[in-house]
């Protein structure tokens, strides 16, 4: 593939059912949609024509409602399920072209996965759970134990290694799931709604913890969620899914400010755009304000507001030496008013 | 054409099942005599080893050794149960018969497990194998246990060795079934998680699926043990010695004393045998985090030795 992103999916289709091939033809030509495919062929369209790629070190969020095909997509990346059509490349290699041994190698060394329902093995201790990936790679026991303790330390569960999963709370179990994915130090993380089952306070803690970890460790992450706020918070980029299709891909700003479809705009309507608006979008073009403080065109609104609260009357927006425009209190008021009207 | 033949068809049209069965068995015995003889050899070696061992060892040593074994493998309560039950067997005068039964039982359960467990695993892996094996299991489980005896006599003869074979045959199906069931009902996401971390099919089976299916598989072993014991009376009809024969003689001679002795012996042996075999399925966690050799008499001994070393 031309671009060598660590994870690359191209025109991915997954159709469940005995007559998948026929349903695929019909769906490709646009003859049938998800409901129609089920009625005519008894097939469920899990993923329809999804393309995306995750850049190195990026957190890429896939967001969609229940049943929209998020888990189905993510399980293609390490080939836990096989596509009906389409290409999946991981670190430049076609995962469908791997033989069983190479596939196991890829899963063990390159990819760590966190599951929607934790999926910890109840008969293994926490550290045996965490070290399983290394056990599979036949790492010596001592090294394994040390790596497990290390990974548990990272998710602030040091000292819990000898307990069993059912002795831990839900939040702790989910952290064990994260530690298990990190233990073998993979380059790619697949996270299927890792925080959805948790209550809001714990979820926020874990989100912050993960953001910190991911900044430190720079793992390429595919992060699944059904919660737009979470996607906004975690993702460098977001893909929004509906009925198996990716309807829009973009940065959080992009999604909020320029929703591509009616569906996306309904979704983002509950989110205030204020955080994502930048200077260039609200300034009045031309006309400088002499003596005013100067800001770049992509300065976010909160930073502008701070300048006002520090006593500025007007701001000049400059791109390098070139004057672009100015912002006064009128522009700010207008922005807030339109944001309020939107919701 | 005679109309009465249509209304009463079975008078004129019949499948010669009796002849077919006869021919089949005759064909088997004449063509595969050596195969069946060869099959008896390992069973005979195993059985002789066990029986001689049990008979030649003084009773006190067997009782004590068995109790310690139960303590080591399971816990002290089981050890006490073993001690009491074995002593009772001796007191009611069923000792010799019980030793023979124990030898037959251990051989039969061992053989049944040796075949049943792998077959059950195979059934859970392959749809084709299950499609073939399932009707055979249905057949084996519904055929009345007496029916087995005739072909067994024809193929293997009579005595203890054919007795072990027929008992093992009778006791295997539930283990196959429950192993298959246990493996198929392991939580799917737990299996998928093993795959996701790059486990090979063997590794996945060994460290995720079998441990998770353990309770169901142990229920299968329990069934095997119980069926083997239930078979002991029936097997004594092909001249298998032991507690079963006491009961059989008791029935045929209306001798309540012998029937009661044999019956009580079987119940006591069943209890001991089942508790001990279930001990093989215990995990570290069931033992409160202790390894097998960190508990029971060996554990105590090690504790004492370690204590002494610190003192000196
Ligand atoms: N093994 C399967 N067989 C048949 N249909 C399936 C299978 N797995 C998923 N589907 C269907 O594919 C669609 C997408 O399912 P998927 O699990 O990917 O949804 P999701 O977005 O992860 O939802 P959730 O947020 O509830 O986890 C659903 O309509 C589901 O019914
Ligand atoms: Mg899901």
XYZ file of C-alpha atoms and ligand atoms in Angstrom:
687
model
C 0.000 0.000 0.000
C 1.166 3.488 -0.753
C 1.040 4.968 2.704
C 2.773 2.889 5.286
C 0.626 3.551 8.299
C 0.825 0.775 10.919
C -2.853 -0.081 10.481
C -4.566 0.176 7.142
C -8.044 -1.004 6.196
C -9.317 -0.694 2.658
C -12.912 -1.203 1.534
C -13.558 -3.701 4.270
C -16.811 -5.676 4.117
C -18.046 -8.210 6.620
C -21.338 -9.934 6.024
C -22.536 -12.631 8.413
C -24.642 -15.443 7.026
C -24.634 -18.361 4.619
C -25.363 -16.275 1.530
C -22.755 -13.623 2.232
C -21.365 -13.568 -1.320
C -24.734 -12.814 -2.902
C -25.538 -10.245 -0.254
C -22.152 -8.633 -0.854
C -22.812 -8.210 -4.583
C -26.211 -6.706 -3.904
C -24.916 -4.419 -1.177
C -21.948 -3.260 -3.251
C -24.172 -2.220 -6.102
C -26.315 -0.334 -3.623
C -29.333 -2.532 -4.239
C -29.890 -3.411 -0.600
C -29.228 -1.718 2.716
C -28.756 -3.391 6.083
C -32.453 -4.182 6.691
C -33.078 -5.212 3.128
C -30.052 -7.553 3.141
C -31.429 -9.294 6.173
C -34.877 -9.694 4.645
C -33.676 -10.873 1.231
C -30.632 -12.977 2.104
C -30.884 -13.598 5.842
C -27.488 -11.955 6.128
C -26.361 -9.345 8.626
C -24.131 -6.617 7.292
C -21.572 -6.104 10.036
C -19.187 -3.772 8.226
C -19.847 -2.076 4.925
C -17.068 -0.653 2.782
C -15.019 0.734 5.651
C -11.668 2.356 4.927
C -9.385 3.958 7.448
C -5.804 4.032 8.550
C -4.159 4.699 11.858
C -0.918 6.675 11.842
C 2.021 5.805 14.023
C 1.493 6.888 17.620
C -2.021 8.112 16.879
C -5.141 7.361 18.890
C -7.839 6.662 16.333
C -11.361 6.434 17.714
C -14.225 4.573 16.121
C -17.530 5.803 17.450
C -20.995 4.457 16.802
C -24.121 3.203 18.491
C -24.616 -0.356 19.622
C -24.644 -2.749 16.693
C -23.015 -0.331 14.278
C -20.133 -2.748 13.662
C -17.337 -1.362 15.829
C -16.306 -4.657 17.430
C -16.541 -6.364 14.089
C -14.112 -3.884 12.548
C -11.554 -4.047 15.314
C -11.500 -7.844 15.307
C -10.472 -7.806 11.677
C -7.228 -6.040 12.483
C -5.761 -9.106 14.195
C -7.893 -11.414 12.058
C -10.028 -12.825 14.840
C -12.623 -12.763 12.092
C -12.067 -12.826 8.364
C -13.414 -10.193 5.992
C -15.921 -10.971 3.266
C -14.032 -8.513 1.082
C -11.360 -5.881 1.469
C -7.759 -5.449 2.565
C -6.219 -5.209 6.001
C -2.564 -4.294 6.322
C -0.743 -4.208 9.631
C 2.771 -2.799 9.601
C 2.820 -3.128 5.858
C 1.791 -6.781 5.750
C -1.457 -8.183 4.466
C -2.903 -10.065 7.441
C -4.946 -12.290 5.144
C -1.731 -13.465 3.509
C -0.153 -14.675 6.754
C 0.083 -18.368 7.538
C -1.122 -19.496 10.984
C 2.319 -19.296 12.530
C 3.036 -15.807 11.192
C -0.397 -14.698 12.334
C 0.245 -15.955 15.872
C 3.600 -14.218 15.814
C 1.970 -10.936 14.767
C -0.693 -11.210 17.461
C 1.806 -12.083 20.160
C 4.473 -9.505 19.406
C 2.834 -6.577 17.657
C -0.738 -6.279 18.866
C -2.224 -5.933 22.325
C -5.974 -6.110 22.776
C -8.383 -4.931 25.461
C -11.832 -6.481 25.361
C -15.296 -5.009 25.733
C -16.158 -7.364 28.594
C -12.653 -7.606 30.030
C -12.322 -11.328 29.249
C -9.868 -12.065 32.056
C -9.304 -15.774 32.637
C -10.913 -16.541 35.989
C -8.685 -19.533 36.746
C -5.456 -17.594 36.385
C -4.027 -15.133 38.874
C -3.774 -11.493 37.874
C -0.101 -11.786 37.016
C -0.655 -15.014 35.076
C -3.361 -13.190 33.144
C -1.085 -10.256 32.434
C 1.890 -12.435 31.493
C -0.050 -14.726 29.160
C 1.175 -13.007 26.003
C 4.751 -13.549 27.133
C 4.045 -17.121 28.195
C 2.847 -17.781 24.664
C 6.152 -16.414 23.376
C 7.964 -18.806 25.732
C 9.620 -16.042 27.725
C 11.360 -17.423 30.840
C 9.252 -17.379 33.970
C 11.331 -14.788 35.835
C 11.271 -12.297 32.969
C 7.573 -12.878 32.587
C 6.835 -12.191 36.201
C 8.955 -9.026 36.142
C 7.201 -7.755 33.008
C 3.798 -8.505 34.545
C 4.681 -6.639 37.745
C 5.919 -3.783 35.617
C 2.723 -3.602 33.583
C 0.599 -3.812 36.740
C 2.649 -1.008 38.263
C 1.873 1.151 35.238
C -1.864 0.809 35.806
C -1.344 1.334 39.558
C -2.144 -2.240 40.530
C 1.276 -3.168 41.887
C 1.029 -5.870 44.527
C -2.212 -7.404 43.236
C -0.484 -10.011 41.087
C -1.325 -13.035 43.229
C -5.050 -12.338 43.465
C -7.699 -13.744 41.169
C -9.873 -11.625 38.837
C -13.057 -12.142 40.852
C -11.377 -10.575 43.869
C -11.089 -7.245 42.026
C -13.644 -4.531 41.306
C -14.802 -3.876 37.739
C -12.534 -0.865 37.328
C -9.531 -2.791 38.586
C -10.317 -5.686 36.281
C -10.438 -3.334 33.325
C -7.027 -1.998 34.325
C -5.741 -5.573 34.432
C -7.074 -5.937 30.888
C -5.044 -2.886 29.921
C -1.943 -4.212 31.694
C -2.335 -7.524 29.867
C -2.378 -5.694 26.546
C 0.708 -3.657 27.490
C 2.808 -6.439 29.029
C 4.371 -7.748 25.828
C 5.120 -4.155 24.769
C 3.245 -4.302 21.449
C 3.354 -1.435 18.967
C -0.356 -1.495 18.326
C -3.210 -1.417 20.839
C -6.735 -2.499 19.994
C -9.200 -1.297 22.598
C -12.825 -2.354 22.304
C -14.919 -0.106 24.530
C -12.446 -0.520 27.366
C -14.195 1.881 29.718
C -17.869 1.517 28.803
C -18.824 -0.812 31.622
C -17.516 1.530 34.310
C -19.245 4.228 36.287
C -18.517 7.826 35.238
C -15.990 8.778 37.916
C -13.827 5.697 37.489
C -14.148 6.033 33.760
C -12.790 9.557 33.856
C -9.845 8.425 35.981
C -9.030 5.608 33.614
C -9.362 7.854 30.575
C -6.887 10.296 32.071
C -4.594 7.486 33.077
C -4.697 6.026 29.595
C -4.073 9.379 27.937
C -1.030 9.796 30.111
C 0.221 6.297 29.315
C -0.400 6.655 25.619
C 1.490 9.942 25.491
C 4.401 8.318 27.307
C 4.481 5.136 25.293
C 3.323 6.454 21.906
C 1.428 3.321 20.952
C -0.599 3.251 17.787
C -4.097 2.842 19.178
C -7.437 1.901 17.714
C -9.951 2.926 20.348
C -13.604 2.002 20.214
C -16.352 3.763 22.078
C -20.052 4.465 21.837
C -19.652 7.711 23.717
C -18.947 10.825 21.655
C -17.485 12.725 24.600
C -15.015 9.920 25.156
C -14.110 9.872 21.477
C -13.546 13.649 21.534
C -11.356 13.342 24.557
C -9.254 10.371 23.539
C -8.982 10.565 19.773
C -6.542 12.392 17.558
C -8.994 11.448 14.856
C -12.475 9.997 14.973
C -14.465 7.819 12.601
C -18.224 7.802 13.059
C -20.069 4.628 12.127
C -23.675 3.943 11.277
C -25.065 0.580 10.198
C -21.632 -0.773 9.366
C -20.549 2.251 7.360
C -18.037 4.902 8.323
C -19.979 8.092 7.657
C -17.260 10.586 8.566
C -13.601 10.564 9.531
C -11.839 13.593 10.915
C -10.303 15.413 13.818
C -12.598 16.201 16.757
C -12.772 19.837 15.606
C -13.679 18.762 12.133
C -16.443 16.468 13.296
C -18.016 19.069 15.567
C -17.678 22.069 13.321
C -18.289 20.429 9.964
C -20.506 17.373 10.383
C -20.707 15.601 7.030
C -24.229 14.236 7.312
C -27.492 14.865 9.066
C -26.750 11.841 11.263
C -23.420 13.201 12.472
C -24.798 16.647 13.113
C -27.583 15.170 15.233
C -24.896 13.384 17.187
C -22.675 16.361 17.772
C -25.526 18.739 18.463
C -25.278 18.009 22.157
C -21.634 19.011 22.207
C -20.672 22.635 22.545
C -18.549 23.719 19.614
C -16.892 26.499 21.596
C -13.910 24.429 22.639
C -13.074 23.558 19.053
C -13.542 26.896 17.326
C -10.362 28.663 16.276
C -9.614 32.338 15.733
C -9.690 32.256 11.956
C -13.260 31.011 11.948
C -14.756 33.898 13.891
C -12.580 36.867 13.050
C -13.718 39.752 10.905
C -11.485 39.794 7.869
C -9.179 42.688 7.192
C -8.828 45.735 9.379
C -6.214 45.496 12.032
C -6.583 46.691 15.562
C -3.523 48.848 16.197
C -1.615 48.011 19.344
C -3.719 44.949 20.132
C -2.244 41.596 21.106
C -1.556 39.255 18.234
C -2.584 35.615 17.837
C -2.175 32.892 15.198
C -5.150 31.834 13.062
C -5.527 28.430 14.732
C -5.639 29.742 18.285
C -8.588 28.055 20.008
C -11.395 30.096 21.438
C -10.555 29.396 25.104
C -7.117 31.010 24.653
C -8.750 34.055 23.045
C -11.207 34.340 25.906
C -8.343 34.274 28.343
C -6.782 37.268 26.572
C -10.054 39.161 26.906
C -10.329 38.322 30.555
C -6.842 39.711 30.996
C -8.094 43.063 29.794
C -7.706 43.068 26.000
C -10.355 45.000 24.042
C -9.486 43.676 20.619
C -7.149 41.069 19.143
C -5.250 40.945 15.870
C -5.025 37.638 14.033
C -1.803 37.224 12.136
C -0.380 34.373 10.103
C 3.330 35.055 10.352
C 3.672 38.618 9.142
C 0.441 38.688 7.236
C -2.517 40.322 8.924
C -5.686 38.277 8.560
C -8.283 40.054 10.620
C -9.427 41.073 14.059
C -11.646 39.880 16.837
C -13.570 42.067 19.197
C -16.243 41.375 21.786
C -18.904 41.508 19.059
C -17.390 38.477 17.307
C -17.160 36.562 20.536
C -20.769 37.295 21.443
C -21.928 36.269 17.982
C -20.114 32.925 18.311
C -21.594 32.117 21.684
C -25.056 33.080 20.489
C -24.905 30.801 17.473
C -23.569 27.930 19.546
C -26.453 28.308 21.989
C -28.937 28.456 19.135
C -27.535 25.253 17.646
C -28.266 23.017 20.602
C -51.945 -61.183 -4.351
C -53.136 -61.971 -0.911
C -54.601 -58.906 0.802
C -54.099 -60.259 4.273
C -50.310 -60.021 3.671
C -50.674 -56.229 3.258
C -52.442 -55.846 6.563
C -50.101 -58.167 8.362
C -46.836 -57.481 6.549
C -44.354 -58.646 9.167
C -45.450 -62.230 8.867
C -43.865 -62.450 5.432
C -41.325 -59.595 5.317
C -38.630 -59.556 7.965
C -35.089 -58.375 8.351
C -33.067 -61.337 9.579
C -31.498 -59.330 12.415
C -30.747 -62.383 14.482
C -28.891 -64.032 11.612
C -27.095 -60.815 10.753
C -25.870 -60.375 14.306
C -24.746 -63.960 14.414
C -22.897 -63.704 11.135
C -21.283 -60.460 12.173
C -19.965 -61.814 15.447
C -18.789 -65.016 13.745
C -17.026 -62.940 11.112
C -15.392 -60.793 13.823
C -14.209 -63.742 15.899
C -12.837 -65.672 12.977
C -11.058 -62.774 11.309
C -9.962 -60.649 14.231
C -9.285 -63.202 16.939
C -5.668 -62.053 17.242
C -6.667 -58.402 17.483
C -9.008 -59.074 20.378
C -6.453 -61.249 22.058
C -3.855 -58.537 21.705
C -6.249 -56.021 23.235
C -6.475 -58.113 26.346
C -2.731 -58.109 26.970
C -2.196 -54.556 28.293
C -5.420 -54.773 30.304
C -4.237 -58.015 31.861
C -0.843 -56.556 32.761
C -2.434 -53.532 34.397
C -5.003 -55.586 36.264
C -2.519 -58.197 37.510
C -0.196 -55.500 38.724
C -2.950 -53.821 40.710
C -4.539 -56.980 42.021
C -1.318 -58.613 43.154
C -0.203 -55.396 44.734
C -3.437 -54.966 46.655
C -3.682 -58.579 47.748
C -0.066 -59.042 48.803
C 0.148 -55.895 50.868
C -0.888 -56.204 54.535
C -4.302 -54.727 55.222
C -3.095 -52.213 57.788
C -0.568 -50.780 55.376
C -3.200 -50.405 52.645
C -5.619 -48.633 54.967
C -2.958 -46.254 56.269
C -1.400 -45.619 52.860
C -4.773 -44.967 51.250
C -5.751 -42.585 54.037
C -2.508 -40.648 53.720
C -2.948 -40.549 49.969
C -6.432 -39.102 50.408
C -5.088 -36.543 52.872
C -2.320 -35.496 50.518
C -4.509 -35.258 47.456
C -7.728 -33.903 48.954
C -7.977 -33.054 52.634
C -8.145 -34.474 56.122
C -11.899 -35.101 56.074
C -11.486 -37.361 53.057
C -8.636 -39.139 54.821
C -10.889 -39.854 57.786
C -13.672 -41.038 55.488
C -11.216 -43.336 53.722
C -9.928 -44.740 56.989
C -13.388 -45.414 58.384
C -14.788 -46.860 55.151
C -11.848 -49.184 54.537
C -11.893 -50.402 58.136
C -15.619 -51.097 57.854
C -15.060 -53.080 54.670
C -12.585 -55.229 56.578
C -14.890 -55.599 59.560
C -17.838 -56.861 57.508
C -15.599 -59.477 55.944
C -15.542 -58.050 52.449
C -11.843 -57.198 52.320
C -10.611 -59.687 49.721
C -13.565 -59.131 47.439
C -13.131 -55.367 47.824
C -9.471 -55.521 46.787
C -10.382 -57.412 43.627
C -13.162 -54.931 42.904
C -10.797 -52.032 43.524
C -8.290 -53.442 41.049
C -11.009 -53.943 38.413
C -12.416 -50.509 39.134
C -9.128 -48.628 38.927
C -8.219 -50.401 35.686
C -11.616 -49.730 34.144
C -11.706 -46.051 35.140
C -8.143 -45.554 33.955
C -8.911 -47.086 30.575
C -12.197 -45.201 30.258
C -10.425 -41.908 30.999
C -7.582 -42.726 28.652
C -10.039 -43.123 25.788
C -12.911 -40.906 26.871
C -11.017 -37.688 27.526
C -9.153 -37.482 24.191
C -12.242 -38.592 22.318
C -14.294 -35.909 24.045
C -11.677 -33.305 23.108
C -11.708 -34.524 19.515
C -15.507 -34.288 19.411
C -15.399 -30.691 20.566
C -12.808 -29.787 17.894
C -14.382 -31.371 14.853
C -17.994 -31.306 13.786
C -17.486 -34.392 11.639
C -16.143 -36.464 14.519
C -19.073 -35.415 16.689
C -21.589 -36.321 13.971
C -20.077 -39.800 13.813
C -19.503 -40.334 17.521
C -22.807 -39.002 18.784
C -25.078 -41.816 17.510
C -22.549 -44.348 18.751
C -22.729 -42.810 22.214
C -26.522 -42.802 22.060
C -26.405 -46.468 21.179
C -23.911 -47.343 23.904
C -25.941 -45.517 26.528
C -29.353 -46.911 25.659
C -28.456 -50.534 25.089
C -29.241 -52.323 28.358
C -26.011 -53.168 30.136
C -26.760 -56.912 30.096
C -26.738 -56.883 26.311
C -23.039 -56.081 26.266
C -22.216 -59.341 27.934
C -22.927 -61.700 25.040
C -20.566 -60.175 22.460
C -17.946 -59.622 25.160
C -17.990 -63.320 26.057
C -17.763 -64.282 22.406
C -14.932 -61.874 21.656
C -12.949 -61.813 24.882
C -14.098 -64.794 26.916
C -14.930 -64.638 30.603
C -13.086 -63.574 33.747
C -11.673 -60.402 35.234
C -9.968 -59.054 32.120
C -13.097 -59.142 29.926
C -14.841 -57.682 32.967
C -12.559 -54.668 32.940
C -13.094 -54.227 29.212
C -16.881 -54.367 29.398
C -16.899 -52.035 32.414
C -14.660 -49.496 30.691
C -16.807 -49.690 27.561
C -19.937 -49.072 29.577
C -18.430 -46.209 31.582
C -16.826 -44.171 28.781
C -19.791 -42.471 27.034
C -20.696 -39.947 29.748
C -17.090 -38.795 29.972
C -16.937 -38.239 26.203
C -20.225 -36.371 26.301
C -19.379 -34.159 29.256
C -15.846 -33.392 28.049
C -17.290 -32.324 24.711
C -20.018 -30.292 26.410
C -17.601 -28.672 28.841
C -15.243 -27.583 26.077
C -18.025 -26.308 23.840
C -19.565 -24.170 26.549
C -16.406 -22.358 27.581
C -17.087 -18.615 27.384
C -16.333 -17.609 23.836
C -14.675 -14.297 24.651
C -12.186 -16.065 26.923
C -11.184 -18.353 24.073
C -10.993 -15.413 21.700
C -8.754 -13.574 24.146
C -6.316 -16.494 24.084
C -6.297 -16.301 20.290
C -5.767 -12.561 20.377
C -2.559 -13.010 22.358
C -1.202 -15.444 19.803
C -1.812 -18.772 21.559
C -1.570 -21.862 19.362
C -4.581 -24.215 19.354
C -2.769 -26.634 21.670
C -1.704 -23.906 24.067
C -5.222 -22.487 24.060
C -6.724 -25.885 24.807
C -4.264 -26.652 27.545
C -4.161 -23.381 29.420
C -7.578 -21.878 28.792
C -10.201 -24.322 27.553
C -9.461 -27.439 29.602
C -9.075 -25.555 32.907
C -12.337 -23.699 32.270
C -14.150 -26.913 31.338
C -12.736 -28.664 34.389
C -15.904 -28.765 36.532
C -17.901 -30.365 33.709
C -15.122 -32.823 32.907
C -14.868 -33.800 36.581
C -18.611 -34.443 36.573
C -17.914 -36.786 33.669
C -15.222 -38.601 35.657
C -17.667 -38.934 38.532
C -20.199 -40.510 36.156
C -17.554 -42.903 34.902
C -16.689 -43.989 38.427
C -20.316 -44.464 39.391
C -21.184 -46.426 36.252
C -18.163 -48.669 36.750
C -19.379 -49.514 40.222
C -22.917 -50.029 39.025
C -21.543 -52.408 36.426
C -19.734 -54.538 38.987
C -22.761 -56.752 39.759
C -23.616 -57.218 36.088
C -20.002 -57.919 35.177
C -19.871 -60.666 37.777
C -22.217 -62.616 35.498
C -19.244 -63.186 33.218
C -17.415 -64.505 36.223
C -15.686 -61.348 37.395
C -14.687 -61.785 41.021
C -15.193 -59.212 43.750
C -17.993 -57.486 45.605
C -20.328 -57.797 42.625
C -20.123 -61.561 42.802
C -21.170 -61.505 46.468
C -24.299 -59.633 45.489
C -24.987 -61.917 42.527
C -24.649 -65.054 44.627
C -26.807 -63.404 47.252
C -29.537 -62.815 44.680
C -29.415 -66.248 43.122
C -29.425 -68.077 46.462
C -31.655 -65.582 48.281
C -28.784 -65.205 50.710
C -29.420 -61.869 52.418
C -26.127 -61.957 54.322
C -23.956 -62.054 51.233
C -26.064 -59.576 49.308
C -25.865 -57.115 52.196
C -22.113 -57.563 52.562
C -21.485 -57.080 48.866
C -23.898 -54.144 48.603
C -22.465 -52.319 51.598
C -18.951 -52.929 50.309
C -19.830 -51.389 46.939
C -21.344 -48.283 48.534
C -18.337 -47.757 50.823
C -15.882 -48.283 47.999
C -17.852 -45.920 45.768
C -17.675 -43.129 48.323
C -13.952 -43.460 48.879
C -13.149 -43.875 45.223
C -15.210 -40.918 44.081
C -13.829 -38.503 46.671
C -10.287 -39.443 45.821
C -10.736 -39.194 42.057
C -12.372 -35.772 42.442
C -9.189 -34.761 44.255
C -7.326 -35.077 40.958
C -9.411 -32.191 39.649
C -8.572 -29.751 42.441
C -6.623 -26.629 41.558
C -4.174 -24.605 43.545
C -6.966 -22.199 44.283
C -9.165 -24.972 45.724
C -6.273 -25.736 48.061
C -6.215 -22.152 49.356
C -3.289 -21.179 47.215
C -1.148 -24.105 48.289
C 0.578 -26.430 45.857
C -0.091 -30.167 46.065
C 3.120 -30.793 48.014
C 2.674 -27.803 50.295
C -0.353 -29.332 52.012
C -1.254 -32.556 53.774
C 1.326 -34.855 55.378
C 4.144 -33.905 52.992
C 3.487 -30.229 53.619
C 3.646 -30.770 57.374
C 6.836 -32.760 57.057
C 8.428 -30.020 55.006
C 7.276 -27.467 57.544
C 8.884 -29.469 60.344
C 12.139 -29.929 58.434
C 12.314 -26.242 57.625
C 11.632 -25.413 61.278
C 14.470 -27.684 62.423
C 16.855 -26.152 59.958
C 16.160 -22.710 61.357
C 16.792 -23.930 64.929
C 20.101 -25.646 64.240
N -20.970 -13.728 14.797
C -21.952 -12.983 14.292
N -22.935 -13.551 13.562
C -23.924 -12.815 13.036
N -24.038 -11.490 13.181
C -23.098 -10.850 13.907
C -22.005 -11.563 14.492
N -21.223 -10.669 15.142
C -21.805 -9.471 14.970
N -22.936 -9.566 14.216
C -23.792 -8.450 13.791
O -22.973 -7.439 13.260
C -23.443 -6.173 13.659
C -22.336 -5.396 14.319
O -22.000 -6.008 15.559
P -20.835 -5.472 16.470
O -20.664 -6.434 17.569
O -19.666 -5.149 15.652
O -21.463 -4.135 17.039
P -20.823 -3.057 18.013
O -20.776 -1.782 17.255
O -19.558 -3.563 18.564
O -21.924 -2.945 19.135
P -21.773 -2.821 20.720
O -21.556 -1.385 21.020
O -23.091 -3.300 21.219
O -20.642 -3.697 21.117
C -24.646 -6.410 14.552
O -25.797 -6.179 13.791
C -24.548 -7.855 14.945
O -25.820 -8.409 15.066
Mg -18.894 -4.163 20.494
